[in-house]
Amino acid sequence: MGNIIAIGIQWGDEGKGKIIDLLAPDMDVVARFQGGPNAGHTLMIGDNRTVLHHIPSGILHDRTLCVIGNGTVLDPEKLLAEIDGLVAGGIPVEQRLKISDRCQLIMPWHRQLDAAREGSKKGTLIGTTGCGIGPAYEDKAARRGIRLADLSGTHLDALVRGNMEYYNHLLVEYYHSSPVDPEAVRRVITQAQERLLALTCDVTLLLHAQRQKGASILFEGAQGSMLDLDHGTYPFVTSSNTTAGAALSGLGMGPGAVDQVLGIAKAYATRVGEGPFPTELYDGNGRQDPAGKQMADVGKEFGATTGRLRRTGWFDAAVIRHAVRINGITGLAITKLDVLDGMERVKIGTGYEVDDGGRKAVIDWIPSTAEAYARCQPVYHTMEGWSESTYGATDLQQLPEGAMRFLRKIEEVCGVPVVMLSTGPDRSHVIRLVPGFFA
Ligand code: GDP
Ligand code: IMO
Ligand code: MG
C-alpha cells in the first residue's frame, strides 16, 4: 500500500471516520494532522458506535499505529476521557497511540474565550463548536501557546502565569466575563503531566523510521476543505488548514511521502454553524424543502460533537472541483448515497449564477468573500432519482440505474473517479470501485 491523504472536501462530517476505519487494516499508521476536539468522527461496527474527537480513526484495529501530529490542538481533559472511554470498551489505546510533543494544548481559557466571543455582540458569530479551537491556534501563531513538551520544562510556571494574566484581562475587561479558575488550570496541567507525557514522542522521527521500514501511512484530516482557514468561506471557517498541504506540515513530512489524495464527500451536502451554503435546502427553521428534510432525517444529520442540527442541501460540484484543485485529489469516496433513495428527482449543482455588473454570468469557482459567495445562485443539473434501496449495497450490480447515472454525472462534473462508495453507516456498507487505487 502507498501513503494516502484522506480528507473531507465539503464542510466536514462527510463520513471520514467510517472511510478511514475501513482503510486502516491495509495501512500501518493512521496519523491525524490538524484540528482537535471540534472533530467528531463516527465509526459503526454492528450496533457499536464509537465517536472519536482527537484519536485517529484506525484505533479499533490491533496492528495499526495511531499518531497525533504537531498540527493538532489537544484538550487534555477531553483527550484523557476519550482514551478512558475506549479503554473501558477493551481497546488498549495506550499501546497503539503516539502523540507529538509539539502539539499545542487547549487550556480552560481557550474554551472560555471561545464561549465569550460566541455569546457576545462583538465580532462575527461563527457558530463554532465551542471547544476553544480558534483561541488555541491564535496562541500558536502568537507564540505564547503551551505545548506538550513544555509540561516538563522549567519555564512552565512563567508561561502559565503570563497566559493567565493576558486572558484574565481579555475575558474580564473586554468581554465582561469571568476570570480563569486557577484550580481548573492546575488540574489540567497535572493530568496532562501524569498521563499524556508518557504517550509523547518526536512524531517526525517516528514516521520517518516507519517509512524506512516500508510502512504505509494514512493521513487523516478533520473538518473539510470549505472550512479551511485560507481556502474556505472565510471568516466562517475553522482556525486550521484542513487541506492536503497541512498533512505534511502537521506531521513533519515532505511532499514525496504522498501517493494518493482521497477526497471524501457526501452524495449531498451539509454544514453546521454559520456561513454561506449556496445549495442549501433545509435548516430546520426558515428553510424547509422536503428533499432537504429527507437528507436531515434519513441521514440523521446531527453533529457528532455538539449535537447541533446540520443544514442540508444538494451536492455541489463547484465545491468539489475547488477541493480537487486545492488538494490535488486523485479519487473520490462518495458517502451516504442511500440517503437519497426514493427521491423522485436528484440535483447536482454545477456552478453559480452571479450578477456581473447588471449582467447575469455563470461561474464555477468560489468567490473570495463570504458576502459574494452568499449572493451566488446555484445552477443545477436535475436528474431522475431512483425508487430502489441502495442501503448496505456491497456490489455495483446491486445499484439501480438511477444511482449509477447520478454517480457517473458526479465523476463527469468533478473530473475525478469515484473510487469508493458508502451505502450505509456500517463498516461493511461499502463498494470499492477502483481496487488498484489503493494498491
Ligand atoms: P466525519 O466527521 O467526516 O467522520 O463524519 P461524522 O461521523 O461526523 O458524520 C457522518 C455520519 O454519517 C455518521 O453518523 C456516520 O455513521 C454516518 N455515515 C457514514 N457513511 C454513511 C453512509 O454511507 N450512509 C449512511 N446512512 N450513514 C453514513
Ligand atoms: P469533523 O472532523 C463539521 C465548524 C463549526 C463552525 C466552524 C468553526 O467532524 O468533520 P471551530 O470550533 O472549529 O472553531 O468552528 O467549523 N466545524 C465543523 N463542522 N465537522 C467538523 O469536524 C467541524 N469542526 C468544526 O461548526 O462552523
Ligand atoms: Mg464529524
Short mmCIF file of C-alpha atoms and ligand atoms in Angstrom, two decimals:
data_model
loop_
_atom_site.label_atom_id
_atom_site.label_comp_id
_atom_site.label_asym_id
_atom_site.label_seq_id
_atom_site.Cartn_x
_atom_site.Cartn_y
_atom_site.Cartn_z
CA MET A 1 0.00 0.00 0.00
CA GLY A 2 1.17 3.54 -0.69
CA ASN A 3 0.52 6.55 1.51
CA ILE A 4 -2.90 8.19 1.32
CA ILE A 5 -4.17 11.55 2.49
CA ALA A 6 -7.88 11.15 3.30
CA ILE A 7 -9.73 14.43 3.79
CA GLY A 8 -13.22 15.86 3.85
CA ILE A 9 -13.91 18.11 0.87
CA GLN A 10 -17.20 19.78 1.84
CA TRP A 11 -17.99 21.41 5.21
CA GLY A 12 -16.97 18.49 7.44
CA ASP A 13 -18.88 15.37 8.58
CA GLU A 14 -18.52 13.69 5.20
CA GLY A 15 -18.00 10.27 6.78
CA LYS A 16 -14.22 10.46 7.15
CA GLY A 17 -14.24 8.29 10.28
CA LYS A 18 -16.10 5.50 8.53
CA ILE A 19 -13.89 5.52 5.42
CA ILE A 20 -10.64 5.74 7.41
CA ASP A 21 -11.63 2.90 9.75
CA LEU A 22 -12.34 0.87 6.63
CA LEU A 23 -8.96 1.60 5.03
CA ALA A 24 -6.98 1.24 8.27
CA PRO A 25 -6.44 -2.56 8.20
CA ASP A 26 -4.47 -2.12 4.97
CA MET A 27 -2.30 0.64 6.45
CA ASP A 28 0.43 0.51 9.11
CA VAL A 29 -0.09 4.00 10.51
CA VAL A 30 -3.08 6.37 10.73
CA ALA A 31 -2.00 9.93 11.56
CA ARG A 32 -4.14 12.99 12.42
CA PHE A 33 -2.50 16.25 11.32
CA GLN A 34 -4.77 19.18 12.29
CA GLY A 35 -7.86 20.20 14.23
CA GLY A 36 -8.74 18.99 17.68
CA PRO A 37 -11.85 18.09 19.67
CA ASN A 38 -14.02 20.07 17.22
CA ALA A 39 -13.86 16.92 15.08
CA GLY A 40 -16.33 14.11 15.63
CA HIS A 41 -15.59 11.01 13.55
CA THR A 42 -18.14 8.20 13.82
CA LEU A 43 -17.30 4.51 13.45
CA MET A 44 -20.16 1.98 13.30
CA ILE A 45 -19.37 -1.68 13.76
CA GLY A 46 -22.67 -3.52 14.04
CA ASP A 47 -24.59 -1.79 16.85
CA ASN A 48 -21.40 -0.44 18.37
CA ARG A 49 -20.97 3.31 17.81
CA THR A 50 -17.64 4.98 18.54
CA VAL A 51 -17.19 8.75 18.15
CA LEU A 52 -13.58 9.93 18.02
CA HIS A 53 -12.54 13.54 18.56
CA HIS A 54 -8.75 13.57 18.87
CA ILE A 55 -7.86 9.93 18.38
CA PRO A 56 -7.24 8.68 14.83
CA SER A 57 -9.92 6.51 13.24
CA GLY A 58 -7.58 3.50 12.97
CA ILE A 59 -7.65 2.91 16.75
CA LEU A 60 -10.01 -0.08 16.65
CA HIS A 61 -7.51 -2.17 14.65
CA ASP A 62 -4.92 -4.02 16.66
CA ARG A 63 -1.99 -3.73 14.26
CA THR A 64 -2.47 -0.07 13.31
CA LEU A 65 -0.24 2.52 14.94
CA CYS A 66 -2.17 5.75 15.59
CA VAL A 67 -0.37 9.06 15.66
CA ILE A 68 -1.42 12.60 16.58
CA GLY A 69 0.76 15.18 14.82
CA ASN A 70 2.16 18.60 15.71
CA GLY A 71 -0.51 20.40 13.64
CA THR A 72 -3.30 19.48 16.05
CA VAL A 73 -4.57 21.21 19.22
CA LEU A 74 -5.34 18.94 22.16
CA ASP A 75 -7.68 19.39 25.09
CA PRO A 76 -6.02 17.22 27.77
CA GLU A 77 -9.16 16.50 29.81
CA LYS A 78 -11.21 15.60 26.75
CA LEU A 79 -8.40 13.51 25.27
CA LEU A 80 -8.00 11.58 28.52
CA ALA A 81 -11.76 10.99 28.73
CA GLU A 82 -11.66 9.74 25.15
CA ILE A 83 -8.80 7.37 25.95
CA ASP A 84 -10.56 6.12 29.10
CA GLY A 85 -13.80 5.51 27.20
CA LEU A 86 -12.03 3.38 24.61
CA VAL A 87 -10.01 1.51 27.24
CA ALA A 88 -13.25 0.74 29.13
CA GLY A 89 -14.52 -0.78 25.87
CA GLY A 90 -11.48 -3.06 25.68
CA ILE A 91 -9.28 -1.04 23.28
CA PRO A 92 -5.68 -0.84 24.56
CA VAL A 93 -5.26 2.75 23.37
CA GLU A 94 -2.01 3.44 25.22
CA GLN A 95 -0.31 0.62 23.28
CA ARG A 96 -1.44 1.95 19.90
CA LEU A 97 -1.17 5.73 20.27
CA LYS A 98 1.74 8.17 19.99
CA ILE A 99 1.37 11.95 20.35
CA SER A 100 3.73 14.64 19.11
CA ASP A 101 5.30 16.60 21.95
CA ARG A 102 4.96 19.66 19.69
CA CYS A 103 1.13 19.59 19.93
CA GLN A 104 -0.46 22.75 21.28
CA LEU A 105 -2.71 22.43 24.33
CA ILE A 106 -6.22 23.80 24.58
CA MET A 107 -6.41 25.34 28.04
CA PRO A 108 -9.54 26.30 30.02
CA TRP A 109 -9.02 29.95 28.98
CA HIS A 110 -9.33 29.00 25.30
CA ARG A 111 -12.76 27.46 25.82
CA GLN A 112 -13.79 30.45 27.94
CA LEU A 113 -12.74 32.92 25.25
CA ASP A 114 -14.48 30.88 22.52
CA ALA A 115 -17.70 30.94 24.57
CA ALA A 116 -17.36 34.63 25.47
CA ARG A 117 -16.92 35.62 21.83
CA GLU A 118 -19.77 33.49 20.55
CA GLY A 119 -22.02 34.88 23.26
CA SER A 120 -21.05 38.49 22.65
CA LYS A 121 -22.23 41.01 20.09
CA LYS A 122 -18.61 41.95 19.40
CA GLY A 123 -17.29 40.41 16.18
CA THR A 124 -18.89 37.89 13.83
CA LEU A 125 -20.91 34.94 15.09
CA ILE A 126 -19.24 31.85 13.59
CA GLY A 127 -21.22 29.10 15.27
CA THR A 128 -18.07 27.34 16.49
CA THR A 129 -18.07 24.02 18.31
CA GLY A 130 -17.13 25.93 21.48
CA CYS A 131 -14.02 23.79 22.00
CA GLY A 132 -11.55 26.69 22.13
CA ILE A 133 -10.04 25.82 18.74
CA GLY A 134 -9.72 29.39 17.40
CA PRO A 135 -8.07 30.83 20.55
CA ALA A 136 -5.64 27.87 20.77
CA TYR A 137 -4.47 28.29 17.18
CA GLU A 138 -4.25 32.06 17.69
CA ASP A 139 -1.86 31.47 20.58
CA LYS A 140 0.22 29.12 18.48
CA ALA A 141 0.65 31.85 15.85
CA ALA A 142 1.24 34.45 18.56
CA ARG A 143 3.98 32.23 20.03
CA ARG A 144 2.54 32.13 23.54
CA GLY A 145 0.91 28.68 23.32
CA ILE A 146 1.70 25.82 25.68
CA ARG A 147 2.87 22.63 24.00
CA LEU A 148 3.05 19.13 25.47
CA ALA A 149 6.84 19.43 25.50
CA ASP A 150 6.55 22.49 27.78
CA LEU A 151 4.92 20.42 30.52
CA SER A 152 8.27 19.05 31.61
CA GLY A 153 10.15 22.35 31.24
CA THR A 154 11.30 24.72 33.99
CA HIS A 155 9.68 27.64 32.15
CA LEU A 156 6.16 26.18 32.51
CA ASP A 157 5.10 28.23 35.57
CA ALA A 158 6.09 31.52 33.96
CA LEU A 159 4.36 30.54 30.70
CA VAL A 160 1.12 29.68 32.52
CA ARG A 161 1.26 32.87 34.64
CA GLY A 162 1.80 35.02 31.54
CA ASN A 163 -1.12 33.43 29.74
CA MET A 164 -3.46 33.75 32.72
CA GLU A 165 -2.64 37.42 33.11
CA TYR A 166 -3.30 38.03 29.42
CA TYR A 167 -6.55 36.04 29.36
CA ASN A 168 -7.93 37.47 32.58
CA HIS A 169 -7.52 40.92 31.12
CA LEU A 170 -9.21 39.93 27.88
CA LEU A 171 -12.05 37.98 29.49
CA VAL A 172 -12.86 40.43 32.27
CA GLU A 173 -12.08 43.82 30.75
CA TYR A 174 -13.07 43.28 27.13
CA TYR A 175 -15.76 40.59 27.29
CA HIS A 176 -17.07 41.37 30.82
CA SER A 177 -16.86 37.66 31.55
CA SER A 178 -15.45 35.58 34.44
CA PRO A 179 -11.71 35.24 35.03
CA VAL A 180 -9.83 31.96 34.64
CA ASP A 181 -10.14 29.49 37.52
CA PRO A 182 -6.53 28.73 38.62
CA GLU A 183 -7.66 25.42 40.14
CA ALA A 184 -9.02 24.21 36.79
CA VAL A 185 -5.74 25.16 35.12
CA ARG A 186 -3.68 23.31 37.72
CA ARG A 187 -5.86 20.22 37.31
CA VAL A 188 -5.43 20.15 33.52
CA ILE A 189 -1.67 20.55 33.77
CA THR A 190 -1.26 17.87 36.42
CA GLN A 191 -3.39 15.36 34.48
CA ALA A 192 -1.51 16.06 31.28
CA GLN A 193 1.84 15.71 33.03
CA GLU A 194 0.85 12.49 34.76
CA ARG A 195 -0.78 10.72 31.81
CA LEU A 196 -0.09 12.34 28.44
CA LEU A 197 3.66 12.83 28.63
CA ALA A 198 4.09 9.06 28.68
CA LEU A 199 2.49 8.91 25.22
CA THR A 200 4.53 11.65 23.58
CA CYS A 201 7.47 11.36 21.22
CA ASP A 202 9.04 13.12 18.25
CA VAL A 203 6.42 12.06 15.69
CA THR A 204 8.51 13.13 12.71
CA LEU A 205 11.32 10.78 13.72
CA LEU A 206 8.79 8.02 14.33
CA LEU A 207 7.14 8.43 10.91
CA HIS A 208 10.44 8.63 9.06
CA ALA A 209 11.58 5.42 10.75
CA GLN A 210 8.26 3.82 9.73
CA ARG A 211 8.75 4.91 6.13
CA GLN A 212 12.22 3.42 6.08
CA LYS A 213 10.69 0.11 7.09
CA GLY A 214 8.29 0.39 4.13
CA ALA A 215 5.23 1.16 6.26
CA SER A 216 2.18 2.77 4.63
CA ILE A 217 0.69 5.84 6.23
CA LEU A 218 -2.86 7.15 6.09
CA PHE A 219 -3.05 10.88 6.83
CA GLU A 220 -6.43 11.62 8.46
CA GLY A 221 -7.95 15.07 8.01
CA ALA A 222 -10.54 16.71 10.22
CA GLN A 223 -13.23 19.19 9.12
CA GLY A 224 -13.40 19.79 5.34
CA SER A 225 -11.87 21.92 2.59
CA MET A 226 -14.65 24.55 2.73
CA LEU A 227 -13.75 25.12 6.41
CA ASP A 228 -10.05 25.66 5.56
CA LEU A 229 -8.64 28.84 7.04
CA ASP A 230 -7.33 30.07 3.66
CA HIS A 231 -9.45 28.30 1.05
CA GLY A 232 -12.81 28.03 2.84
CA THR A 233 -15.64 30.50 3.29
CA TYR A 234 -13.62 32.89 5.48
CA PRO A 235 -14.38 34.02 8.18
CA PHE A 236 -16.89 31.14 8.57
CA VAL A 237 -14.14 28.55 8.79
CA THR A 238 -12.15 26.69 11.40
CA SER A 239 -8.76 28.03 12.52
CA SER A 240 -6.50 25.48 10.81
CA ASN A 241 -5.66 24.46 7.27
CA THR A 242 -7.76 21.40 6.60
CA THR A 243 -6.38 20.80 3.11
CA ALA A 244 -3.82 18.26 1.84
CA GLY A 245 -0.80 20.54 2.30
CA ALA A 246 -1.45 20.60 6.04
CA ALA A 247 -0.99 16.82 6.20
CA LEU A 248 2.71 17.38 5.56
CA SER A 249 3.32 20.39 7.80
CA GLY A 250 1.12 18.89 10.51
CA LEU A 251 3.30 15.78 10.78
CA GLY A 252 6.70 16.90 9.53
CA MET A 253 6.78 15.06 6.20
CA GLY A 254 7.74 16.09 2.66
CA PRO A 255 5.57 16.00 -0.50
CA GLY A 256 7.29 12.84 -1.77
CA ALA A 257 5.55 10.92 1.03
CA VAL A 258 2.14 11.11 -0.67
CA ASP A 259 0.84 8.63 -3.24
CA GLN A 260 -2.89 9.36 -3.36
CA VAL A 261 -5.24 12.07 -2.11
CA LEU A 262 -8.69 10.71 -1.35
CA GLY A 263 -11.45 13.35 -1.22
CA ILE A 264 -14.41 12.27 0.92
CA ALA A 265 -17.79 13.81 0.11
CA LYS A 266 -21.43 13.07 0.84
CA ALA A 267 -23.80 12.44 -2.07
CA TYR A 268 -25.42 15.69 -0.89
CA ALA A 269 -24.01 18.47 1.30
CA THR A 270 -24.27 19.56 4.93
CA ARG A 271 -22.96 22.43 7.02
CA VAL A 272 -23.05 23.13 10.78
CA GLY A 273 -22.75 26.64 12.14
CA GLU A 274 -22.97 29.95 10.27
CA GLY A 275 -21.78 30.84 6.79
CA PRO A 276 -22.86 30.70 3.14
CA PHE A 277 -24.12 27.43 1.64
CA PRO A 278 -25.48 28.07 -1.89
CA THR A 279 -27.22 24.71 -2.45
CA GLU A 280 -28.87 24.75 0.99
CA LEU A 281 -32.42 23.33 1.17
CA TYR A 282 -33.12 22.84 4.86
CA ASP A 283 -32.05 24.34 8.17
CA GLY A 284 -34.85 23.06 10.41
CA ASN A 285 -36.02 26.63 10.72
CA GLY A 286 -36.77 29.01 7.82
CA ARG A 287 -35.73 26.62 5.04
CA GLN A 288 -37.96 23.56 4.91
CA ASP A 289 -37.56 21.96 1.47
CA PRO A 290 -38.78 18.28 1.67
CA ALA A 291 -35.69 16.88 -0.13
CA GLY A 292 -33.50 18.69 2.41
CA LYS A 293 -35.67 17.36 5.23
CA GLN A 294 -35.21 13.80 3.91
CA MET A 295 -31.42 14.36 3.91
CA ALA A 296 -31.54 15.59 7.51
CA ASP A 297 -33.92 12.87 8.77
CA VAL A 298 -32.69 9.79 6.87
CA GLY A 299 -29.06 10.96 7.10
CA LYS A 300 -29.51 11.62 10.86
CA GLU A 301 -27.76 14.92 10.38
CA PHE A 302 -26.91 15.94 13.92
CA GLY A 303 -23.39 16.95 14.95
CA ALA A 304 -21.23 14.16 16.41
CA THR A 305 -19.51 16.72 18.70
CA THR A 306 -22.17 19.29 19.56
CA GLY A 307 -25.45 17.52 18.70
CA ARG A 308 -26.48 20.55 16.60
CA LEU A 309 -28.76 20.09 13.59
CA ARG A 310 -26.79 20.13 10.35
CA ARG A 311 -28.07 22.25 7.47
CA THR A 312 -28.56 20.17 4.31
CA GLY A 313 -28.56 20.77 0.56
CA TRP A 314 -27.74 19.33 -2.87
CA PHE A 315 -24.31 18.01 -3.90
CA ASP A 316 -22.32 20.98 -5.20
CA ALA A 317 -19.79 20.05 -7.88
CA ALA A 318 -18.30 23.58 -7.87
CA VAL A 319 -17.29 22.96 -4.25
CA ILE A 320 -15.78 19.60 -5.19
CA ARG A 321 -13.86 21.00 -8.18
CA HIS A 322 -12.46 23.72 -5.88
CA ALA A 323 -11.36 20.96 -3.50
CA VAL A 324 -9.86 18.91 -6.35
CA ARG A 325 -7.70 21.91 -7.31
CA ILE A 326 -6.51 22.94 -3.86
CA ASN A 327 -5.83 19.39 -2.64
CA GLY A 328 -4.71 17.54 -5.76
CA ILE A 329 -7.48 14.98 -5.24
CA THR A 330 -6.87 11.75 -7.16
CA GLY A 331 -10.05 9.90 -6.22
CA LEU A 332 -13.42 10.47 -4.54
CA ALA A 333 -15.12 8.48 -1.80
CA ILE A 334 -18.85 9.25 -2.00
CA THR A 335 -20.79 8.53 1.19
CA LYS A 336 -24.44 8.38 2.19
CA LEU A 337 -25.76 7.54 -1.27
CA ASP A 338 -28.53 5.57 0.48
CA VAL A 339 -29.92 8.78 1.98
CA LEU A 340 -31.13 9.87 -1.47
CA ASP A 341 -33.07 6.61 -2.05
CA GLY A 342 -36.69 7.21 -3.03
CA MET A 343 -36.29 10.79 -4.22
CA GLU A 344 -38.20 11.49 -7.40
CA ARG A 345 -35.53 13.91 -8.60
CA VAL A 346 -31.94 14.48 -7.56
CA LYS A 347 -29.85 17.54 -8.36
CA ILE A 348 -26.18 18.35 -8.73
CA GLY A 349 -25.02 21.96 -8.50
CA THR A 350 -22.67 22.63 -11.42
CA GLY A 351 -21.86 26.33 -10.97
CA TYR A 352 -23.27 29.63 -9.75
CA GLU A 353 -25.18 32.42 -11.40
CA VAL A 354 -23.86 35.81 -10.35
CA ASP A 355 -24.68 39.39 -11.16
CA ASP A 356 -21.70 40.72 -13.11
CA GLY A 357 -22.35 44.47 -13.24
CA GLY A 358 -26.04 44.15 -14.17
CA ARG A 359 -25.43 41.16 -16.46
CA LYS A 360 -26.02 37.54 -15.41
CA ALA A 361 -22.93 35.34 -15.64
CA VAL A 362 -22.21 31.76 -14.59
CA ILE A 363 -19.04 31.00 -12.64
CA ASP A 364 -17.71 27.65 -11.45
CA TRP A 365 -15.23 28.83 -8.84
CA ILE A 366 -15.60 30.06 -5.25
CA PRO A 367 -15.57 33.84 -4.69
CA SER A 368 -13.07 35.06 -2.10
CA THR A 369 -15.52 36.74 0.27
CA ALA A 370 -18.35 35.11 2.15
CA GLU A 371 -20.53 38.05 1.19
CA ALA A 372 -20.03 37.49 -2.56
CA TYR A 373 -20.40 33.73 -2.10
CA ALA A 374 -23.71 34.24 -0.27
CA ARG A 375 -25.06 36.04 -3.34
CA CYS A 376 -24.27 33.09 -5.66
CA GLN A 377 -27.33 31.29 -7.01
CA PRO A 378 -26.70 27.62 -7.78
CA VAL A 379 -27.16 26.29 -11.31
CA TYR A 380 -28.44 22.70 -11.25
CA HIS A 381 -28.31 19.61 -13.38
CA THR A 382 -31.55 17.80 -12.50
CA MET A 383 -31.89 14.05 -12.92
CA GLU A 384 -34.48 11.37 -12.30
CA GLY A 385 -33.91 9.70 -8.93
CA TRP A 386 -34.35 6.02 -8.04
CA SER A 387 -37.01 4.25 -6.01
CA GLU A 388 -35.00 1.14 -5.09
CA SER A 389 -32.95 0.87 -1.88
CA THR A 390 -29.17 1.14 -2.09
CA TYR A 391 -28.78 0.75 1.68
CA GLY A 392 -25.99 -1.63 2.56
CA ALA A 393 -25.10 -2.42 -1.09
CA THR A 394 -21.67 -4.04 -1.41
CA ASP A 395 -21.57 -4.57 -5.16
CA LEU A 396 -22.08 -2.24 -8.09
CA GLN A 397 -24.53 -4.76 -9.61
CA GLN A 398 -26.91 -4.03 -6.70
CA LEU A 399 -27.26 -0.36 -7.63
CA PRO A 400 -30.29 0.85 -9.60
CA GLU A 401 -29.68 2.58 -12.93
CA GLY A 402 -30.74 5.98 -11.47
CA ALA A 403 -27.99 5.78 -8.82
CA MET A 404 -25.42 4.74 -11.44
CA ARG A 405 -26.43 7.73 -13.61
CA PHE A 406 -26.03 10.03 -10.62
CA LEU A 407 -22.53 8.68 -9.87
CA ARG A 408 -21.42 8.88 -13.50
CA LYS A 409 -22.56 12.52 -13.57
CA ILE A 410 -20.59 13.24 -10.40
CA GLU A 411 -17.44 11.83 -12.00
CA GLU A 412 -18.06 13.82 -15.17
CA VAL A 413 -18.64 17.19 -13.50
CA CYS A 414 -15.95 16.75 -10.82
CA GLY A 415 -13.30 15.42 -13.21
CA VAL A 416 -12.01 12.66 -10.86
CA PRO A 417 -13.02 9.00 -10.49
CA VAL A 418 -15.25 7.76 -7.69
CA VAL A 419 -13.08 5.06 -6.14
CA MET A 420 -15.24 4.19 -3.14
CA LEU A 421 -18.92 4.32 -2.41
CA SER A 422 -20.51 4.16 1.03
CA THR A 423 -24.09 2.89 1.21
CA GLY A 424 -24.74 2.87 4.96
CA PRO A 425 -23.08 3.75 8.27
CA ASP A 426 -21.64 0.30 8.97
CA ARG A 427 -18.05 -0.65 8.16
CA SER A 428 -19.41 -3.35 5.85
CA HIS A 429 -21.63 -1.00 3.80
CA VAL A 430 -19.17 -0.16 1.07
CA ILE A 431 -18.29 -0.70 -2.58
CA ARG A 432 -14.64 -0.37 -3.62
CA LEU A 433 -14.88 0.71 -7.23
CA VAL A 434 -11.26 1.05 -8.27
CA PRO A 435 -9.30 -1.58 -6.33
CA GLY A 436 -5.98 -0.52 -7.96
CA PHE A 437 -6.33 2.94 -6.43
CA PHE A 438 -5.34 1.67 -3.02
CA ALA A 439 -2.53 -0.61 -4.20
P1 GDP B 1 -16.86 12.66 9.86
O1 GDP B 1 -16.74 13.81 10.79
O2 GDP B 1 -16.49 13.01 8.46
O3 GDP B 1 -16.15 11.42 10.33
O4 GDP B 1 -18.41 12.30 9.81
P2 GDP B 1 -19.42 12.19 11.08
O5 GDP B 1 -19.12 10.94 11.80
O6 GDP B 1 -19.44 13.45 11.83
O7 GDP B 1 -20.81 12.12 10.33
C1 GDP B 1 -21.11 11.12 9.40
C2 GDP B 1 -22.37 10.35 9.86
O8 GDP B 1 -22.88 9.61 8.78
C3 GDP B 1 -22.07 9.35 10.95
O9 GDP B 1 -23.20 9.26 11.79
C4 GDP B 1 -21.87 8.05 10.19
O10 GDP B 1 -22.17 6.90 10.97
C5 GDP B 1 -22.86 8.21 9.07
N1 GDP B 1 -22.49 7.58 7.79
C6 GDP B 1 -21.26 7.45 7.22
N2 GDP B 1 -21.36 6.90 5.99
C7 GDP B 1 -22.68 6.67 5.79
C8 GDP B 1 -23.43 6.15 4.69
O11 GDP B 1 -22.92 5.78 3.63
N3 GDP B 1 -24.79 6.09 4.84
C9 GDP B 1 -25.41 6.49 5.98
N4 GDP B 1 -26.74 6.39 6.02
N5 GDP B 1 -24.73 6.99 7.03
C10 GDP B 1 -23.40 7.09 6.93
P1 IMO B 2 -15.34 16.86 11.50
O1 IMO B 2 -13.88 16.50 11.60
C1 IMO B 2 -18.33 19.95 10.78
C2 IMO B 2 -17.33 24.01 12.06
C3 IMO B 2 -18.14 24.61 13.19
C4 IMO B 2 -18.09 26.08 12.82
C5 IMO B 2 -16.68 26.23 12.26
C6 IMO B 2 -15.65 26.76 13.27
O2 IMO B 2 -16.20 16.05 12.39
O3 IMO B 2 -15.78 16.89 10.09
P2 IMO B 2 -14.43 25.67 15.36
O4 IMO B 2 -14.99 25.06 16.60
O5 IMO B 2 -13.57 24.73 14.56
O6 IMO B 2 -13.75 26.99 15.59
O7 IMO B 2 -15.73 26.01 14.47
O8 IMO B 2 -16.27 24.94 11.82
N1 IMO B 2 -16.69 22.71 12.37
C7 IMO B 2 -17.12 21.54 11.89
N2 IMO B 2 -18.18 21.24 11.12
N3 IMO B 2 -17.47 18.98 11.12
C8 IMO B 2 -16.37 19.27 11.86
O9 IMO B 2 -15.40 18.35 12.13
C9 IMO B 2 -16.18 20.59 12.31
N4 IMO B 2 -15.24 21.20 13.08
C10 IMO B 2 -15.56 22.50 13.08
O10 IMO B 2 -19.44 24.09 13.20
O11 IMO B 2 -18.98 26.33 11.77
MG MG B 3 -17.88 14.88 12.19
#
